[in-house]
Short mmCIF file of C-alpha atoms and ligand atoms in Angstrom, two decimals:
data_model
loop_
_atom_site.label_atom_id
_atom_site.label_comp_id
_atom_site.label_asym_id
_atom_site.label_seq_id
_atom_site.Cartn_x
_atom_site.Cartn_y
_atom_site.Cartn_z
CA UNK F 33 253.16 57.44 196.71
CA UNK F 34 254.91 60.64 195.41
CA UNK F 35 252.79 60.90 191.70
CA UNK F 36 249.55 60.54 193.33
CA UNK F 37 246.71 62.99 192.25
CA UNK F 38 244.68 64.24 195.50
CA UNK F 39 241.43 66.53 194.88
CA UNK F 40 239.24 67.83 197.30
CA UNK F 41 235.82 68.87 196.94
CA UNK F 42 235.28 71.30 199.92
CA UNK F 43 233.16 73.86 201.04
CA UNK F 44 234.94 76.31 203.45
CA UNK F 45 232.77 76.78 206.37
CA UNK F 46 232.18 73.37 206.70
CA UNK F 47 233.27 71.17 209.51
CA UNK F 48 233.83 68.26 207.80
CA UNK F 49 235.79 68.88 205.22
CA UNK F 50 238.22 70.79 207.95
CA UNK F 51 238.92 67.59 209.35
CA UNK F 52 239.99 66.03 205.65
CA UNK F 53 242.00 69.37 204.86
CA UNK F 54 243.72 68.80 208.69
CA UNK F 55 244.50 65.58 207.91
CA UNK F 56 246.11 66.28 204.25
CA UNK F 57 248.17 69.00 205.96
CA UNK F 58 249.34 66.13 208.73
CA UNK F 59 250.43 64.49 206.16
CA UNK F 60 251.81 67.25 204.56
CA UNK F 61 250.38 65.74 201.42
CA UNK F 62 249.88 67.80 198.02
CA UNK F 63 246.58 68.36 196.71
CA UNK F 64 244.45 70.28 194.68
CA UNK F 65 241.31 72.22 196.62
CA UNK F 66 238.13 72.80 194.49
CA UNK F 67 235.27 74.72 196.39
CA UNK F 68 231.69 73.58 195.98
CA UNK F 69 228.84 76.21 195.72
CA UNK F 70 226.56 74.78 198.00
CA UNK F 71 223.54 74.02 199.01
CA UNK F 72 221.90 74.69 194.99
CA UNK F 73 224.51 74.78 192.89
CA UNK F 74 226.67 71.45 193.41
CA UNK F 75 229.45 70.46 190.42
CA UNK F 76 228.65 68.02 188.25
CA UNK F 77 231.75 66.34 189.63
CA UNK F 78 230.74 66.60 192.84
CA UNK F 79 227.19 64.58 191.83
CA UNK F 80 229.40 62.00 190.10
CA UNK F 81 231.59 61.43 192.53
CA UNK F 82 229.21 61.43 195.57
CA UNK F 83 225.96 60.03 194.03
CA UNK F 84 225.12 58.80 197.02
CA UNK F 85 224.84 61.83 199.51
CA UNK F 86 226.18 64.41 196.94
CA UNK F 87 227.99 65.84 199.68
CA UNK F 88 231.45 67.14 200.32
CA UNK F 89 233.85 66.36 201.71
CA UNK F 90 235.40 64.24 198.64
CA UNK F 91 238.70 63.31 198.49
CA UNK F 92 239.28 61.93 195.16
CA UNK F 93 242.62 59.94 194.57
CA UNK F 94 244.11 58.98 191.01
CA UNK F 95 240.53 59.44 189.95
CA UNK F 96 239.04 57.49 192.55
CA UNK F 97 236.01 59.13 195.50
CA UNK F 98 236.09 58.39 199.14
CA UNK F 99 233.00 59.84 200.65
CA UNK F 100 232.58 60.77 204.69
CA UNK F 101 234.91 62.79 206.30
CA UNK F 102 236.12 60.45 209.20
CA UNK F 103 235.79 57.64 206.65
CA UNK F 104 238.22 59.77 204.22
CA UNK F 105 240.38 60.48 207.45
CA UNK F 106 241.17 56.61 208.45
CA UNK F 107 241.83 56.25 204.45
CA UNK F 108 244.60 58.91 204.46
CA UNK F 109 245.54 57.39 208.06
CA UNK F 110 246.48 53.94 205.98
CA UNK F 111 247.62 54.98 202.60
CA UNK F 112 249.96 57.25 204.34
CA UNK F 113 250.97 55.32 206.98
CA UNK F 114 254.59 56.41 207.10
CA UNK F 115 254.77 59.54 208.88
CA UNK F 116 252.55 61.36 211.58
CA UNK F 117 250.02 58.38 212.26
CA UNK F 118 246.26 59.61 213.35
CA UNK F 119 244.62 56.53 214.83
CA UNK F 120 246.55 54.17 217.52
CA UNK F 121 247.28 50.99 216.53
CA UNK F 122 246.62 49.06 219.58
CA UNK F 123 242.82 47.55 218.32
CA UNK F 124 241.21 48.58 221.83
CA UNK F 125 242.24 52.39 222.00
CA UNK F 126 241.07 52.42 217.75
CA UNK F 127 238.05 51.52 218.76
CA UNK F 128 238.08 54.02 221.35
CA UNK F 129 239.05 56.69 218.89
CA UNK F 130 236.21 55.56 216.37
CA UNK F 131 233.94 55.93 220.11
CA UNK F 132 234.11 59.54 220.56
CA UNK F 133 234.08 60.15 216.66
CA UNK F 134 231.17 58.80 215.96
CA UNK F 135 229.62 60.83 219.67
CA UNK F 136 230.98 63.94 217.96
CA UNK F 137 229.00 63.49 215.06
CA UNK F 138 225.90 63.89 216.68
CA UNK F 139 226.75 67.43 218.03
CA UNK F 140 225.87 68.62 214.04
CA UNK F 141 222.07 68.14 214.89
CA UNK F 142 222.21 69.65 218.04
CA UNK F 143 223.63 72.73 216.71
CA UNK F 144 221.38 73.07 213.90
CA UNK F 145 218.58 73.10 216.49
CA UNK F 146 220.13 75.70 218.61
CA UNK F 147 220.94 77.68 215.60
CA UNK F 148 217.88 77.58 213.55
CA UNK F 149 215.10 76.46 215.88
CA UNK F 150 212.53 79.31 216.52
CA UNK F 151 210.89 78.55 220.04
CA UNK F 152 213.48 79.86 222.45
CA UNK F 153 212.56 76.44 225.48
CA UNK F 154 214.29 74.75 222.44
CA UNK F 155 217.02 76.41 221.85
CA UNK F 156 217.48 76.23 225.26
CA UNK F 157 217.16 72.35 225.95
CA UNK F 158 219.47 71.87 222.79
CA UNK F 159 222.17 74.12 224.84
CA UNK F 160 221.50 71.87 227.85
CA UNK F 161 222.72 69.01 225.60
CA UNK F 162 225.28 69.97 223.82
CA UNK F 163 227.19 71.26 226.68
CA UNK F 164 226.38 67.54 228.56
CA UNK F 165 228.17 66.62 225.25
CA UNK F 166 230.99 69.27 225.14
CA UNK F 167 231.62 67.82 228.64
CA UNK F 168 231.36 64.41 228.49
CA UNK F 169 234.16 65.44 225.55
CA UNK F 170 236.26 66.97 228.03
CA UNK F 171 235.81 64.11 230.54
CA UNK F 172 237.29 62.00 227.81
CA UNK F 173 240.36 64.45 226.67
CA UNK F 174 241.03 64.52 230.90
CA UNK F 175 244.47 66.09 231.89
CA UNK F 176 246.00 65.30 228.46
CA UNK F 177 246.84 67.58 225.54
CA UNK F 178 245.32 66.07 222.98
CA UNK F 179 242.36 63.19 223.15
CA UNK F 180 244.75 59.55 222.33
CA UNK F 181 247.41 61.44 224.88
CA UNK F 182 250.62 62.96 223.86
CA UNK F 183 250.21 63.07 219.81
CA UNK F 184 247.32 65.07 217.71
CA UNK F 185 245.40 62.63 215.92
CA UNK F 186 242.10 61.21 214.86
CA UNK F 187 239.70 62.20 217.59
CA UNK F 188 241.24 65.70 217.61
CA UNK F 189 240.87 66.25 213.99
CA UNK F 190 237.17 65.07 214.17
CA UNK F 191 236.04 67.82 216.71
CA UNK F 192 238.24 70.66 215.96
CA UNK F 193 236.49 71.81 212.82
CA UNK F 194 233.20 72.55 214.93
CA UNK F 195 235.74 75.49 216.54
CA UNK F 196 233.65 77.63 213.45
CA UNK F 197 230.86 77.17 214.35
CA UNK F 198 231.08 77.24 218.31
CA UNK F 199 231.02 81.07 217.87
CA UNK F 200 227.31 80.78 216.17
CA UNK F 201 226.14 78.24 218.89
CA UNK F 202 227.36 80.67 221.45
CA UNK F 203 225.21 83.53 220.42
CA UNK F 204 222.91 82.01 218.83
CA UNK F 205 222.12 80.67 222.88
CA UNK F 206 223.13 83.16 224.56
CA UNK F 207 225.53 81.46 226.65
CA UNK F 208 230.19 80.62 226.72
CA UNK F 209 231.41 77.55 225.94
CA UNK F 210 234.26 78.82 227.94
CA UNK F 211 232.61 79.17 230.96
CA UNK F 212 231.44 75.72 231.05
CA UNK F 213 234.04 73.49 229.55
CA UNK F 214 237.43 75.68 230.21
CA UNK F 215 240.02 72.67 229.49
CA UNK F 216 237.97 72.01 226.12
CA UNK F 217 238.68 75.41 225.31
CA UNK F 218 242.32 74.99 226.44
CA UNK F 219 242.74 72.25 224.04
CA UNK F 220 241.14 74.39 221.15
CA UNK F 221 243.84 76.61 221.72
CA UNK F 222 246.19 74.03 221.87
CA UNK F 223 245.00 72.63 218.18
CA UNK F 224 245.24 76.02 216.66
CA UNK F 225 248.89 76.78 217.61
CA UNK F 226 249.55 73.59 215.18
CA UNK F 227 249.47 75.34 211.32
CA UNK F 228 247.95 72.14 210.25
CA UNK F 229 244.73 72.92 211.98
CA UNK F 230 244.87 77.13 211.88
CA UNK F 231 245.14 76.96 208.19
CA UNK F 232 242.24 74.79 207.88
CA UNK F 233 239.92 76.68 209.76
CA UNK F 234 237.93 79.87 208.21
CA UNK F 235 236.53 82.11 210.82
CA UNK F 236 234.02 81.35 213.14
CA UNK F 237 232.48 85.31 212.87
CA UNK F 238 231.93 84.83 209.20
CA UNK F 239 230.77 81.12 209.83
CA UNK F 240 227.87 83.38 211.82
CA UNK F 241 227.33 85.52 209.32
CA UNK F 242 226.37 83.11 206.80
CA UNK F 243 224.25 81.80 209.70
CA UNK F 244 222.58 84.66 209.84
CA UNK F 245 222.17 84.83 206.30
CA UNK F 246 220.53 80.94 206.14
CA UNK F 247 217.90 82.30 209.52
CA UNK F 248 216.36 85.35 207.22
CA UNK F 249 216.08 83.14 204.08
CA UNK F 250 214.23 80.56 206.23
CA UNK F 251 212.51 83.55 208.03
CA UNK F 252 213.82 83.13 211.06
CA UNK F 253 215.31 86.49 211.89
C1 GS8 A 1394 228.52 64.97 206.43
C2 GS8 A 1394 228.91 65.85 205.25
C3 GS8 A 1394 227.98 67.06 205.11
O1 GS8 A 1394 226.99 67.21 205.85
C4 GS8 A 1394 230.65 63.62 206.51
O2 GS8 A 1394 231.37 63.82 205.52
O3 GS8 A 1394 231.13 63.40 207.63
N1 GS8 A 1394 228.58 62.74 207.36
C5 GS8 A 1394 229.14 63.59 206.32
N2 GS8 A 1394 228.29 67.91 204.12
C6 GS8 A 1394 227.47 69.07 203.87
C7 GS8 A 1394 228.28 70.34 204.05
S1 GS8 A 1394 228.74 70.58 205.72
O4 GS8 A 1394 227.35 70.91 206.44
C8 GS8 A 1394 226.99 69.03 202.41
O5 GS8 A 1394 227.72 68.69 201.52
N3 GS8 A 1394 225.73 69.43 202.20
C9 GS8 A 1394 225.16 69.52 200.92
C10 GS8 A 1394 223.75 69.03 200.92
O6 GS8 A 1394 223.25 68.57 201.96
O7 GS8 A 1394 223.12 69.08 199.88
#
């Protein structure tokens, strides 16, 4: 699969795409990163390629769009199969993978309800339940490095990205993730000693500043 074209439509601060650019990186797979000026002024590729949600991330290969970030991960999981495998292969821990993936979703509306929600017994409550998520997460990960064990892979790459935006959460709430889930934060060190991951992030203070930006315009602030 050397002469393969590989474009991703991306959007920096976004944690989604972070797990597609991760898992290009794993790969150590060539390809060519377009930005998207979201939310108003999307690429006409971007609406052709995504008609559906018109949403990044897309990975678009020899011409052809796969939409949904963990649906774009298992893709370059079984194209590339050869090297540096994400999911496990035994059909019982896969589906446990796809499990917590599809848990870690969910923390996205959560968030957005911490960060932008105006009455501060919400903001609150959605604190409450993202850290019973964050540490449900860390009941799962347990005593080992990564979440399938020894190896990065597939679960890892699916949380990591929300690294940028734990920072907003945080003080947006008032409150450490640290404090309360210390081996989750061990293991987000652990992911950003790997270049794969560190060069995929963008910073979680700037990630809070275009928070900040998003609360005036919606006259939150
Ligand atoms: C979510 C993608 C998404 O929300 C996935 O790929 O996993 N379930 C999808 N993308 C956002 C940017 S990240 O917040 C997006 O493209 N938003 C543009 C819009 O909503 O118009």
């Amino acid at each position: 699969m050397g002469n393969d074209e590989l474009i991703l439509l991306s959007y920096w601060p976004s944690m989604f795409a972070a797990r597609v650019r991760i898992a290009l990186e794993e790969k150590g797979l060539n390809y060519e990163y377009r930005e998207e000026d979201l939310p108003n002024n999307k690429s006409p590729l971007l609406l052709e390629m995504n008609p559906v949600y018109k949403k990044i991330p897309v990975l678009i290969h020899n011409g052809k769009p796969i939409c949904e970030s963990n649906i774009i991960v298992q893709y370059i999981d079984e194209v590339w199969n050869d090297k540096a495998p994400l999911l496990p292969s035994d059909p019982y821990e896969k589906a446990q993978a796809r499990f917590w993936a599809d848990y870690i979703d969910k923390i996205r509306d959560i968030g957005w309800k911490i960060t932008y929600h105006k009455n501060k017994v919400e903001v609150e409550e959605s604190k409450n339940e993202l850290l019973e998520m964050l540490k449900a997460l860390e009941g799962a990960l347990g005593d080992k490095p990564y979440f399938g064990g020894e190896n990065f892979g597939y679960v890892d790459i699916s949380l990591i990205g929300y690294y940028m935006i734990f920072y907003t959460y945080e003080t947006c709430a008032n409150f450490s993730i640290e404090a309360e889930c210390p081996k989750l934060i061990a293991w987000v060190k652990r992911c950003l000693e790997r270049k794969t991951v560190s060069k995929s992030l963008g910073d979680p203070k700037i990630v809070y500043e275009i928070a900040v930006e998003w609360k005036k315009r919606l006259g939150l602030e």
